[in-house]
Tab-separated table of C-alpha atoms and ligand atoms in Angstrom:
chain	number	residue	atom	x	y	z
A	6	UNK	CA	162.011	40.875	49.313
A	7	UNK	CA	160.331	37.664	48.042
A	8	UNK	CA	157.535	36.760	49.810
A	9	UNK	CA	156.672	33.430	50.597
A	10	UNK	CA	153.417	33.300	48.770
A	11	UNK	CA	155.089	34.802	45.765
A	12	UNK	CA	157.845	32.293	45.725
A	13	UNK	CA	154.936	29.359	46.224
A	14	UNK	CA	153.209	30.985	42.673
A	15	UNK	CA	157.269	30.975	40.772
A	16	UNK	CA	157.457	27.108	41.938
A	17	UNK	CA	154.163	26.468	40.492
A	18	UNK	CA	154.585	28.123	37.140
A	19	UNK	CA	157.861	26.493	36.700
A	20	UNK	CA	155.924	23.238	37.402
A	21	UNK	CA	153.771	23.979	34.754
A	22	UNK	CA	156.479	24.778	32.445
A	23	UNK	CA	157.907	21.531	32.843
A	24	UNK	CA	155.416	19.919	31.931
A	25	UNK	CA	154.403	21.607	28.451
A	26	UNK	CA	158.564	21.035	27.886
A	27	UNK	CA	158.033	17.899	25.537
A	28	UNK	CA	154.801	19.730	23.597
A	29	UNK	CA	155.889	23.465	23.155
A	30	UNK	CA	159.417	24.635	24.163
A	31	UNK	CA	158.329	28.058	23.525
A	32	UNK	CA	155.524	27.899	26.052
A	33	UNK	CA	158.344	27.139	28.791
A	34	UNK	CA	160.461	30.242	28.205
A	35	UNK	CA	157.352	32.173	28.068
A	36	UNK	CA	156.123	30.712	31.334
A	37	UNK	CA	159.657	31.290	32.661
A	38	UNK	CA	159.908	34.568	31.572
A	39	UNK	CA	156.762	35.682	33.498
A	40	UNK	CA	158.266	34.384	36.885
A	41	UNK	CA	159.847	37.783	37.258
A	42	UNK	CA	161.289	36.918	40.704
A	43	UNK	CA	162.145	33.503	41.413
A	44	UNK	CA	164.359	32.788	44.266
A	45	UNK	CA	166.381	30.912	41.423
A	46	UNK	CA	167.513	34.532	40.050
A	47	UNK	CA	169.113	36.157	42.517
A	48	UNK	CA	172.332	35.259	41.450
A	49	UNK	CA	174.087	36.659	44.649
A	50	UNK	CA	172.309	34.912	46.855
A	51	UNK	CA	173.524	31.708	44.796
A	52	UNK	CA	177.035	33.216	44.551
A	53	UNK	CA	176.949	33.928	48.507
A	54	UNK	CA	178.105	37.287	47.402
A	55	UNK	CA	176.997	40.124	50.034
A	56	UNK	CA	174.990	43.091	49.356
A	57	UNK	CA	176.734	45.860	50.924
A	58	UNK	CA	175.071	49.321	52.167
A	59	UNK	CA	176.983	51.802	50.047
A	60	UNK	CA	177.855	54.722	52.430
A	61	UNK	CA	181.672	55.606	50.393
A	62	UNK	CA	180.035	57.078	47.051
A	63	UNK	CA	180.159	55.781	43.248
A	64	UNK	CA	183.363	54.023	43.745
A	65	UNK	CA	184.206	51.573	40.994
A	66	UNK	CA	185.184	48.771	43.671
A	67	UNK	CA	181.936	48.983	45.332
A	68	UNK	CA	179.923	48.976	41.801
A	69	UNK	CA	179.302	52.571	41.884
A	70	UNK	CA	175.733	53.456	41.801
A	71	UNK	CA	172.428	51.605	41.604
A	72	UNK	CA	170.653	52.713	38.377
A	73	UNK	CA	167.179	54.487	39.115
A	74	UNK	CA	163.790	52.038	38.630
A	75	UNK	CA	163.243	53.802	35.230
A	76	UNK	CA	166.850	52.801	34.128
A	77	UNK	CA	166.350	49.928	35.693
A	78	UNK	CA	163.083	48.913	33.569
A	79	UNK	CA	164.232	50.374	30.230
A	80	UNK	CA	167.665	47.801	30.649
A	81	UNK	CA	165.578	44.723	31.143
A	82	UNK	CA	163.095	45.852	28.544
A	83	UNK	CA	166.138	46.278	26.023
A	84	UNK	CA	167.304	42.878	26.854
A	85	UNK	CA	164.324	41.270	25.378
A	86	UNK	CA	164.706	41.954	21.727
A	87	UNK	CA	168.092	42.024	19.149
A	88	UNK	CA	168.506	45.328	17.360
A	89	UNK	CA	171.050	46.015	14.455
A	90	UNK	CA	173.816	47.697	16.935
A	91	UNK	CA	174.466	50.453	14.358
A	92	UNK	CA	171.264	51.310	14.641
A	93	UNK	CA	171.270	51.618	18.232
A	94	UNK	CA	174.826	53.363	18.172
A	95	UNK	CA	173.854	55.838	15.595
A	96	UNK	CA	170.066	56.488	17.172
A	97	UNK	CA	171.650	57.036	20.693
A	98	UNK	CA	174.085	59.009	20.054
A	99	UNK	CA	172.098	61.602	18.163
A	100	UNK	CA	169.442	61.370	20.819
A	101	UNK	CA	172.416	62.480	23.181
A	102	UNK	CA	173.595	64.652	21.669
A	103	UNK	CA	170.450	66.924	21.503
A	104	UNK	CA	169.660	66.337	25.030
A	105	UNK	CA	172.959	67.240	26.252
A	106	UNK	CA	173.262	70.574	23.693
A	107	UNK	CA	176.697	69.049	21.589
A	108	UNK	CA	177.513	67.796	18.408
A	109	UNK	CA	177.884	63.969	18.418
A	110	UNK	CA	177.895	61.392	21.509
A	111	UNK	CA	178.720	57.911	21.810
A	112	UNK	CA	177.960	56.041	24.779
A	113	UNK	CA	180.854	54.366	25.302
A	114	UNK	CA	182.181	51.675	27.774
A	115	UNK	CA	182.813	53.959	30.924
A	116	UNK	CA	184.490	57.012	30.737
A	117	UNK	CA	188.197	55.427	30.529
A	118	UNK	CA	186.838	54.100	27.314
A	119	UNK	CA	185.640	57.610	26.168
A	120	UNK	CA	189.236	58.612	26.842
A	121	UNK	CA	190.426	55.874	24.738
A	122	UNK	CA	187.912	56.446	22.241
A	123	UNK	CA	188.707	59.909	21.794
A	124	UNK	CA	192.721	60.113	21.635
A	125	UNK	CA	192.150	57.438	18.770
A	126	UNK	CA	190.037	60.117	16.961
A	127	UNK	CA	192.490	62.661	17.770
A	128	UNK	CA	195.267	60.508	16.328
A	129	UNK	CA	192.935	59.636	13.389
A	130	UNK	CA	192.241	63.628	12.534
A	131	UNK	CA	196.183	64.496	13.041
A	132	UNK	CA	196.740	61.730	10.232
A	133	UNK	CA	194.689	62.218	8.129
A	134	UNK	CA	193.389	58.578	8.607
A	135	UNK	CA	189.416	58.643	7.214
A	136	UNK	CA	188.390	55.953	9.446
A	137	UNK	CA	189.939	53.272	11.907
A	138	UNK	CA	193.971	54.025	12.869
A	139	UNK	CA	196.415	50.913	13.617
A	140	UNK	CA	197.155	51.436	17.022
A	141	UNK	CA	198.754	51.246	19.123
A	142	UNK	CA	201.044	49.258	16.815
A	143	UNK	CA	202.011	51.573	14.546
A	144	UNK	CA	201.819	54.941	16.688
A	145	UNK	CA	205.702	55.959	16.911
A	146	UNK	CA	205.538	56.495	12.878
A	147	UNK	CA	202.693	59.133	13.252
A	148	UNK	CA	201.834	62.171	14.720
A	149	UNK	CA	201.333	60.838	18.148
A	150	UNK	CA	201.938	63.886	20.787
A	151	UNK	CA	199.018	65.114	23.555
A	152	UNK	CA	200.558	68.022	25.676
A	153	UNK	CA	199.430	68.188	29.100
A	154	UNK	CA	199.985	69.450	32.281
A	155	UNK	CA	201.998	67.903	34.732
A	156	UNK	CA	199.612	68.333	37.320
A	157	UNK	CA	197.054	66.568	35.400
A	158	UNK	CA	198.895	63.702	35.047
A	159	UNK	CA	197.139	60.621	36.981
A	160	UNK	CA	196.040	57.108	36.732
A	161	UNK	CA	193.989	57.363	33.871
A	162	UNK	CA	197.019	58.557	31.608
A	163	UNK	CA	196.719	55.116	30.661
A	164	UNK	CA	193.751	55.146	28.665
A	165	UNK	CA	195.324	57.523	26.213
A	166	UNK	CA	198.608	55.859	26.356
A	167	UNK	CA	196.730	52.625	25.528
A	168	UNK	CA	196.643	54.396	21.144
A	169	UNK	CA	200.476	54.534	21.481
A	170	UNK	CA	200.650	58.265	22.340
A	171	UNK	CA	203.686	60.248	23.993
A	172	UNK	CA	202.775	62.817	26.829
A	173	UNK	CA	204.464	66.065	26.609
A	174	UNK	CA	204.214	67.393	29.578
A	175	UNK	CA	204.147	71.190	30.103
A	176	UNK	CA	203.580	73.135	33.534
A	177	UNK	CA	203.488	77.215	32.913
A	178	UNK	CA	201.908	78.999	29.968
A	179	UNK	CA	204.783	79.379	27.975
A	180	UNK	CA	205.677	75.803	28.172
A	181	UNK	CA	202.241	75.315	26.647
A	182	UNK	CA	202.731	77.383	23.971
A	183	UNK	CA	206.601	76.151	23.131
A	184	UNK	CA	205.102	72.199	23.149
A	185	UNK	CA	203.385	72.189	20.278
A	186	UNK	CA	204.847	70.493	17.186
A	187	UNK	CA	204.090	68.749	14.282
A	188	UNK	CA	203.915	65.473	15.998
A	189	UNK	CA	200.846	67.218	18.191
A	190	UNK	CA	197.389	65.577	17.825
A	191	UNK	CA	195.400	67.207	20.816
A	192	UNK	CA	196.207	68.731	24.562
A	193	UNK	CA	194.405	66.986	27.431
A	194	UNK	CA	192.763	68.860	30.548
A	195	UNK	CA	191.501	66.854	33.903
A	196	UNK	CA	188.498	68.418	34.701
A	197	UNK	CA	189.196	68.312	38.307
A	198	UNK	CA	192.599	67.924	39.024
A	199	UNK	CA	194.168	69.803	42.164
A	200	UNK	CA	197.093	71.111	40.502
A	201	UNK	CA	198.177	73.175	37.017
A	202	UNK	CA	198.487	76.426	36.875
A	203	UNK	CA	196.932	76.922	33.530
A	204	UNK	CA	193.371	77.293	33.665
A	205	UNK	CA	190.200	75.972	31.502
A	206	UNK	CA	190.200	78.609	29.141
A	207	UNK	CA	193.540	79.744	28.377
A	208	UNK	CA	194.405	75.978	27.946
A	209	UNK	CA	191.426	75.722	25.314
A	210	UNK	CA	192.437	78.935	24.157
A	211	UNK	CA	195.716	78.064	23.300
A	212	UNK	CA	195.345	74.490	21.679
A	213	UNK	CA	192.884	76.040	19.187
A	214	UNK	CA	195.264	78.700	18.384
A	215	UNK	CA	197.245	75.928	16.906
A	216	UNK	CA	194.180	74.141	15.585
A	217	UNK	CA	194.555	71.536	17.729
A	218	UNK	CA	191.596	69.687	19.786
A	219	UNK	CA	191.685	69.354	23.419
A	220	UNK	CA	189.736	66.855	25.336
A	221	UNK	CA	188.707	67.285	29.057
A	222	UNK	CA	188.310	64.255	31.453
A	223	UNK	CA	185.156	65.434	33.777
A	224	UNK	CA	184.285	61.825	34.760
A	225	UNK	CA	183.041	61.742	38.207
A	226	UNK	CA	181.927	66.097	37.439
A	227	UNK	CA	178.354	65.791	37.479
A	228	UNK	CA	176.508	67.106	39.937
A	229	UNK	CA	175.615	69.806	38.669
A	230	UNK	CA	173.992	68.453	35.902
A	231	UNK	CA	174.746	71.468	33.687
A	232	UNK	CA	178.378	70.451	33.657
A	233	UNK	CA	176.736	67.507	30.854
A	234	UNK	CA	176.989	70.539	28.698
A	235	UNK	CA	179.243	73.022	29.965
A	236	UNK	CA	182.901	72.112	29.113
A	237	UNK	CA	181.138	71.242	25.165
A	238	UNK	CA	179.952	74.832	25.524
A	239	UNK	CA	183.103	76.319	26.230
A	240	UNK	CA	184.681	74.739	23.425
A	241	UNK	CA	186.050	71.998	24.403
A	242	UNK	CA	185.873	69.360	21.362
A	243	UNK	CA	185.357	65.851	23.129
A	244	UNK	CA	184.500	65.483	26.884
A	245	UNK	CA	184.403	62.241	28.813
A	246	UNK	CA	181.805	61.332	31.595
A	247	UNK	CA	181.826	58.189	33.522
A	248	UNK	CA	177.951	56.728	33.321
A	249	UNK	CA	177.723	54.896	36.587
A	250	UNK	CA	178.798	57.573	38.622
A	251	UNK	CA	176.543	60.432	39.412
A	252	UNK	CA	174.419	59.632	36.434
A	253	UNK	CA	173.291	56.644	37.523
A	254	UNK	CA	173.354	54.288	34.735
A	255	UNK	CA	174.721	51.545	34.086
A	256	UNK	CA	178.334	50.967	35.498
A	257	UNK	CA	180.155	49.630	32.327
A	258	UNK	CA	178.476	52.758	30.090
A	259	UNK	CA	179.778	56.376	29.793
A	260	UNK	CA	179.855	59.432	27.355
A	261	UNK	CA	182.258	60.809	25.046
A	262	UNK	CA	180.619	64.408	23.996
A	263	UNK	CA	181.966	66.595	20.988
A	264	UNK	CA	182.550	67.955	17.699
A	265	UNK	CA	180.495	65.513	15.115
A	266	UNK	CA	183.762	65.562	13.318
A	267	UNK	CA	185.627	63.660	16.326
A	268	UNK	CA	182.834	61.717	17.363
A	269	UNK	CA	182.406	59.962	14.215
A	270	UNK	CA	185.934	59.228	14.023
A	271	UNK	CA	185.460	57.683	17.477
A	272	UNK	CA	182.798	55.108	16.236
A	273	UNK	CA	185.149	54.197	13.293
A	274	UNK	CA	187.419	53.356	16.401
A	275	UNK	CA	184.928	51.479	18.271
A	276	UNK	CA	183.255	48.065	18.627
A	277	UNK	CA	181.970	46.440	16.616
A	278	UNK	CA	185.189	47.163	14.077
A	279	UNK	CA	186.773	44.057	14.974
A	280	UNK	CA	190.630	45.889	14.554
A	281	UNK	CA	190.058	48.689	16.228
A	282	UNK	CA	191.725	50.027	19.239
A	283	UNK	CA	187.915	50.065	20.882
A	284	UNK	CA	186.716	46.930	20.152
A	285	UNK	CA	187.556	45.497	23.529
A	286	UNK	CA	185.579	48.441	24.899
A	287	UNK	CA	182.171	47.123	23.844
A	288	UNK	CA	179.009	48.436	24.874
A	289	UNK	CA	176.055	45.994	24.789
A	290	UNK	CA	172.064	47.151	23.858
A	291	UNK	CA	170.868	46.785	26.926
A	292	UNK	CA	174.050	49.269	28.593
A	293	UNK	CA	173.479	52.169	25.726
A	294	UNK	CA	169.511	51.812	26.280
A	295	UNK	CA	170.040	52.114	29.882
A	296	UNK	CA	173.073	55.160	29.146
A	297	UNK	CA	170.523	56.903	27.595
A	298	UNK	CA	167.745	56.247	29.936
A	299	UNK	CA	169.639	57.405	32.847
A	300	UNK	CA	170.208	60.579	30.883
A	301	UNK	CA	166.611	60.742	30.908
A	302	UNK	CA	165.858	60.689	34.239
A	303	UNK	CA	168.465	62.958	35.178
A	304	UNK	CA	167.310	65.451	33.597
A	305	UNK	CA	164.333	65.153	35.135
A	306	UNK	CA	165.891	65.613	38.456
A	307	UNK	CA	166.758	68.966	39.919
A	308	UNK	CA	170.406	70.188	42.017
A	309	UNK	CA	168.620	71.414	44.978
A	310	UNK	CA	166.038	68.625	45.211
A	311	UNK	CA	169.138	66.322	44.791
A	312	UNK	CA	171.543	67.940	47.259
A	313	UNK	CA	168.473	69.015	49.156
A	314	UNK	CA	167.761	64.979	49.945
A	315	UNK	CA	171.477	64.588	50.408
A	316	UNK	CA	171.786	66.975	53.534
A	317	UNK	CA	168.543	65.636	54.860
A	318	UNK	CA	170.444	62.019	55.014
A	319	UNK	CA	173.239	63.782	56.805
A	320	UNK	CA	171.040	65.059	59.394
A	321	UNK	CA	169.442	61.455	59.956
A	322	UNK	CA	173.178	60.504	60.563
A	323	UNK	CA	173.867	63.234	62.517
A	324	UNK	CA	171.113	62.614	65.081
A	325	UNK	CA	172.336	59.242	65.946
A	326	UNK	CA	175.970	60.223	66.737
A	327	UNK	CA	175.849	63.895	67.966
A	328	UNK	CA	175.880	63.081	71.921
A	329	UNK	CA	178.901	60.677	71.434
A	330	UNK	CA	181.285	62.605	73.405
A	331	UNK	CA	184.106	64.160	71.823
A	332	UNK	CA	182.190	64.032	68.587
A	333	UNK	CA	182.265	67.171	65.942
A	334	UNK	CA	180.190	66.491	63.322
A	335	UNK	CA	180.722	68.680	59.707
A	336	UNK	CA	179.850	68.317	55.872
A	337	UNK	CA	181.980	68.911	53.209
A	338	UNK	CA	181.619	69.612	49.739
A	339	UNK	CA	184.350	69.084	47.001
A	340	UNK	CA	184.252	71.897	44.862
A	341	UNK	CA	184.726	69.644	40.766
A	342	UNK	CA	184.440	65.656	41.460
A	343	UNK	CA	181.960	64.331	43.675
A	344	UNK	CA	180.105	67.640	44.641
A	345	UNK	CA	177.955	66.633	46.909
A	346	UNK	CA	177.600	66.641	50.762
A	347	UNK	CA	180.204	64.570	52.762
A	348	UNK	CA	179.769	64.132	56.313
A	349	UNK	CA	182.841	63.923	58.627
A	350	UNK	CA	182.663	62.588	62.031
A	351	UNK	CA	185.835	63.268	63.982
A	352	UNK	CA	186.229	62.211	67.777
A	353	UNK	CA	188.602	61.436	69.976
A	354	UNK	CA	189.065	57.683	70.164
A	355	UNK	CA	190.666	57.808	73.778
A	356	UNK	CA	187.517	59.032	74.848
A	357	UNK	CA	185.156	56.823	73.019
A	358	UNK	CA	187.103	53.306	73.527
A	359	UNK	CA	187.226	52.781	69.674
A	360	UNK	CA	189.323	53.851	66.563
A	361	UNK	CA	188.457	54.984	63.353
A	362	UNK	CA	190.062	51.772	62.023
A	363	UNK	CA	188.070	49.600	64.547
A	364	UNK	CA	184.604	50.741	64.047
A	365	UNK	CA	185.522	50.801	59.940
A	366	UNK	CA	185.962	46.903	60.719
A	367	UNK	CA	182.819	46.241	62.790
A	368	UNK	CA	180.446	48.670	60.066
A	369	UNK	CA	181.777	46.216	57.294
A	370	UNK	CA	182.050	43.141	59.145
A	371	UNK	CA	178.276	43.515	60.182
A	372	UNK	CA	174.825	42.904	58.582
A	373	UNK	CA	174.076	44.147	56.796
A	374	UNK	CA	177.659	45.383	55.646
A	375	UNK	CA	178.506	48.783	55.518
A	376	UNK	CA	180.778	50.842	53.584
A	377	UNK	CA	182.478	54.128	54.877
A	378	UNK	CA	183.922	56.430	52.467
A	379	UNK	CA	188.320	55.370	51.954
A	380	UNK	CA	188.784	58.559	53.242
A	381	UNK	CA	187.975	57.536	56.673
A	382	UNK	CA	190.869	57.252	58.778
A	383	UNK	CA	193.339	58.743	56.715
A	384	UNK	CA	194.376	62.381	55.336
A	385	UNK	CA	196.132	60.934	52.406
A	386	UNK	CA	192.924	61.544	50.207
A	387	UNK	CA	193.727	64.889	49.147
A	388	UNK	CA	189.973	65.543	48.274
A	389	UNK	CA	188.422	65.387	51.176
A	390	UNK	CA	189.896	67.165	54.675
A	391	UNK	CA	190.001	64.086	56.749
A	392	UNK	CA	192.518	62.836	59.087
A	393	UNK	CA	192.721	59.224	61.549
A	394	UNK	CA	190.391	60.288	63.675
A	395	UNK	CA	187.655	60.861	61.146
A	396	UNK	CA	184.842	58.574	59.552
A	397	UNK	CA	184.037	59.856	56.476
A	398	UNK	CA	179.796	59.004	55.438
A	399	UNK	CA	179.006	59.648	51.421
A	400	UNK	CA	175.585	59.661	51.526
A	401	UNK	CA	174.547	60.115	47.915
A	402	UNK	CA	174.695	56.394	46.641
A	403	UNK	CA	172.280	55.303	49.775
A	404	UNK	CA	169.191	53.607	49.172
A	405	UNK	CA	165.705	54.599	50.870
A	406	UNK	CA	165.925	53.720	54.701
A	407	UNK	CA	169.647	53.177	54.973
A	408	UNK	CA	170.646	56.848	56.039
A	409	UNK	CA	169.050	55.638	59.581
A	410	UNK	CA	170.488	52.138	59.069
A	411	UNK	CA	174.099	53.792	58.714
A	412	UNK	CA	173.636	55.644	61.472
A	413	UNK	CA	171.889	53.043	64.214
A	414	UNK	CA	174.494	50.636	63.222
A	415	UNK	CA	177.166	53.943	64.069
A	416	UNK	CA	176.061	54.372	67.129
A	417	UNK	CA	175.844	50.993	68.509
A	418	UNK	CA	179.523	50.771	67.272
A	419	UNK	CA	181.095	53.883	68.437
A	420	UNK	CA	179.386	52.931	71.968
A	421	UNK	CA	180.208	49.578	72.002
A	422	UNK	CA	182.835	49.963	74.471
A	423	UNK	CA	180.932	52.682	76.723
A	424	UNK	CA	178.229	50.747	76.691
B	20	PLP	C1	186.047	57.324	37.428
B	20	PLP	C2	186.951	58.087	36.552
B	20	PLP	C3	187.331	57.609	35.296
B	20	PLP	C4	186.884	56.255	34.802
B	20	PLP	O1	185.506	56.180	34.654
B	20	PLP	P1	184.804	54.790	34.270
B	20	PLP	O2	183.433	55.188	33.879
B	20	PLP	O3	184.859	53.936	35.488
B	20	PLP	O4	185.588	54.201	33.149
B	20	PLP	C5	188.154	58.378	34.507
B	20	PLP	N1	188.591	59.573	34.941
B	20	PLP	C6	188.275	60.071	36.144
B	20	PLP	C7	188.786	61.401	36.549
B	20	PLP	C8	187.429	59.346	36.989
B	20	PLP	O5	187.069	59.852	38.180
C-alpha cells in the first residue's frame, strides 16, 4: 500500500524532475527512476484491472504464481542494464544445469515452449541437421515420428505437433516395441498422466534400446523439488518444467533439462535465430534472470516447511467453516501434478440455503475477489475427487493473510441465507 506521505514525496520528486527537463534529461530519468512507487505505476489500477485472491492454484488463466521478493528483486534489477543475450542464454543455462544435477538447460518460454524446443532437437538429431531444422515446413520429407501412448495424449500434443511431427500412438508394450521405424525421432511420456499402461522405466527402457530419446512433460510436477532432477536421473534425455507454476518464477519462463547434446540443438532452435521454429518463443533478460533466481530460492526452501505452511492455511480455513451444518471438511493430495494439500468442503446446499455455484459467484463477485479452485462444483476434473456439492480451496498460491481472508469471506457467504 502507498501511503499518503509517500505518494506526497513521488509528486515532489517528479516536480523536481520537471524542472531540470530543459538542463539535463538524464537527471529526470534518474529522479524518476528513484520514485520506486508512484501511484502513476500501478498499471492495474490505471487499467481498472482487479487483483484477485488466488485460492484455485498456478493456473495459467489466473497468472499462476506470484514470484517470491528475491525473484522479484533480481527481475527488476535485470531490467536495468542490456546484456549480450548469448551471454545470458549460455551463462544460465550452465548455471542450471549444475544446480539441478543434468547436462544442459535452457530456460525457455514456459514449459509448452520447452516441449517445442525439444521435439525440434529431436527432429534435428534424427536428421542429422547440425543446427536449426526448417520446420514445420518441410517436416513430411524427414524423419518426423514421436511414439506415444494413447493415454498420454492431451492438449499440449500441440506443442510438438507445432515442428510438423506425426504421433504414433501405441497403448501396450508390444505396440511400443512394433512402432518404431526409421521415420522415429523420439517417444514422449506425460509425467502425470492418469492413463498408459506402460510405465516410466520400461518406456525409457525401450526407446533407448532403439537409440532413440524420449522426453517427459513434468510441467506442473514440482513439489517435490527433487523431481527438478529426478526424471534427468533416470535417464530421461530432455524434461520440461513449467516456471511459473510451483517454482515460482516468472510466468512466461520454464525449463527444458537434458543431454548437452539435445540441449544445444535446442538453442540452435531458439530465439534469437530469426528462422527458427522457437523464435516466437522468446525469453527476455529480465524472465531468464528471474528463471534462474526462482531456482535459487527454491532450493532454499524445504518439502515439509512448504507443505507444512500449506496444511496450516487449511486449518485457518477450516476453522471458519467447520460448524456450517452439513459441512465435511477433507484435504486431498494429487499424487504427480499439483502435490500439494487441497481442501474440499462438501455440504449439503438444501441445508445451508446456497449452492456450490452460488457462493462460487458471490467469492468472485466480492472484494476483494476470490478465486476457488475449477474443480469446485463439478466431478469432471478427474484430478481432484470433487463433485457439485463441493468447493474446492488451493491454498498454495495464497499470499500472507489471505488464508483467513478466504475463509471470513466463506463463511459470511455460506451463511448468508441462515443468517
Ligand atoms: C502447465 C502445463 C504445460 C504448459 O506450461 P507453461 O509453462 O504454461 O507453458 C505443459 N504441460 C503440462 C502437463 C502442464 O501442466
Amino acid at each position: 500500500m502507498l501511503s499518503r506521505r509517500r505518494f506526497l514525496s513521488s509528486v515532489k520528486q517528479s516536480a523536481v524532475g520537471i524542472s531540470l527537463l530543459p538542463v539535463l534529461p538524464s537527471a529526470v530519468f534518474a529522479q524518476a527512476g528513484k520514485s520506486e512507487e508512484s501511484a502513476d505505476d500501478d498499471y492495474y489500477a490505471k487499467l481498472g484491472v482487479a487483483h484477485i485472491i488466488n485460492a484455485a492454484g498456478t493456473y495459467t488463466y489466473l497468472t499462476a504464481a506470484i514470484m517470491p521478493p528475491q525473484v522479484q528483486r533480481a527481475v527488476a534489477e535485470a531490467a536495468k542494464h542490456p546484456v549480450r543475450l548469448k551471454d545470458l542464454q549460455v551463462a544460465s543455462g550452465e548455471y542450471l544445469a549444475k544446480k539441478l544435477k543434468c547436462e544442459g538447460a535452457l530456460v525457455s518460454a514456459g514449459a509448452a515452449s520447452a516441449l517445442t524446443l525439444g521435439t525440434a532437437a529431436c527432429m534435428a538429431l534424427a536428421n542429422n541437421v547440425e543446427g536449426t531444422i526448417r520446420v514445420p515446413q518441410g517436416a513430411d520429407a524427414m524423419k518426423n515420428e514421436v511414439i506415444v501412448q494413447k493415454g498420454h495424449r492431451y492438449e499440449y500434443d500441440q506443442a510438438l505437433l507445432n515442428c510438423g511431427i506425426q504421433f504414433r500412438e501405441v497403448v501396450t508394450e508390444s505396440d511400443y516395441r512394433n512402432a518404431f521405424s526409421s521415420k522415429t525421432v523420439m517417444t514422449h511420456f506425460f509425467n502425470a498422466a492418469e492413463s498408459g499402461e506402460i510405465d516410466r522405466e520400461t518406456w525409457l527402457k525401450i526407446a533407448h534400446e532403439h537409440n532413440v530419446p524420449c522426453m517427459n512433460d513434468a510441467a506442473a510436477d514440482m513439489p517435490p523439488i527433487e523431481n527438478l532432477w529426478k526424471y534427468t536421473g533416470m535417464g530421461f534425455d530432455l524434461v520440461c518444467f513449467s516456471g511459473g507454476k510451483g517454482i515460482r518464477g516468472p510466468q512466461n519462463a520454464g525449463l527444458l533439462l537434458g543431454k548437452k547434446k539435445l540441449i544445444d540443438l535446442a538453442y540452435s532452435n531458439n530465439s534469437p535465430i530469426s528462422d527458427a521454429v522457437g523464435r516466437g518463443m522468446k525469453v527476455a533478460k529480465e524472465q531468464i534472470v528471474g528463471m534462474v533466481a526462482a531456482v535459487d530460492w527454491l532450493l532454499e526452501q524445504s518439502n515439509e516447511a512448504m507443505q507444512d505452511e500449506y496444511k496450516r492455511r487449511v486449518d485457518v480455513i477450516i476453522q471458519q467453516v467447520k460448524d456450517i451444518p452439513t459441512m465435511k471438511a477433507s484435504t486431498f493430495m494429487p499424487e504427480v501434478a499439483n502435490h500439494v494439500p487441497h481442501l474440499l468442503l462438501e455440504y449439503n446446499p438444501a441445508t445451508v440455503g446456497v449452492t456450490v455455484q452460488q457462493a462460487m459467484e458471490m467469492l468472485r463477485k466480492g472484494t476483494p475477489s476470490i478465486e476457488l479452485n475449477p474443480a469446485t462444483g463439478t466431478s469432471e476434473r478427474t484430478s481432484i475427487p470433487s463433485n457439485a456439492d463441493t468447493i474446492v480451496v488451493g491454498v498454495w498460491m495464497l499470499q500472507p493473510g489471505e488464508d483467513a481472508i478466504v475463509g471470513s469471506r466463506l463463511r459470511q457467504v455460506l451463511t448468508a441465507r441462515n443468517a
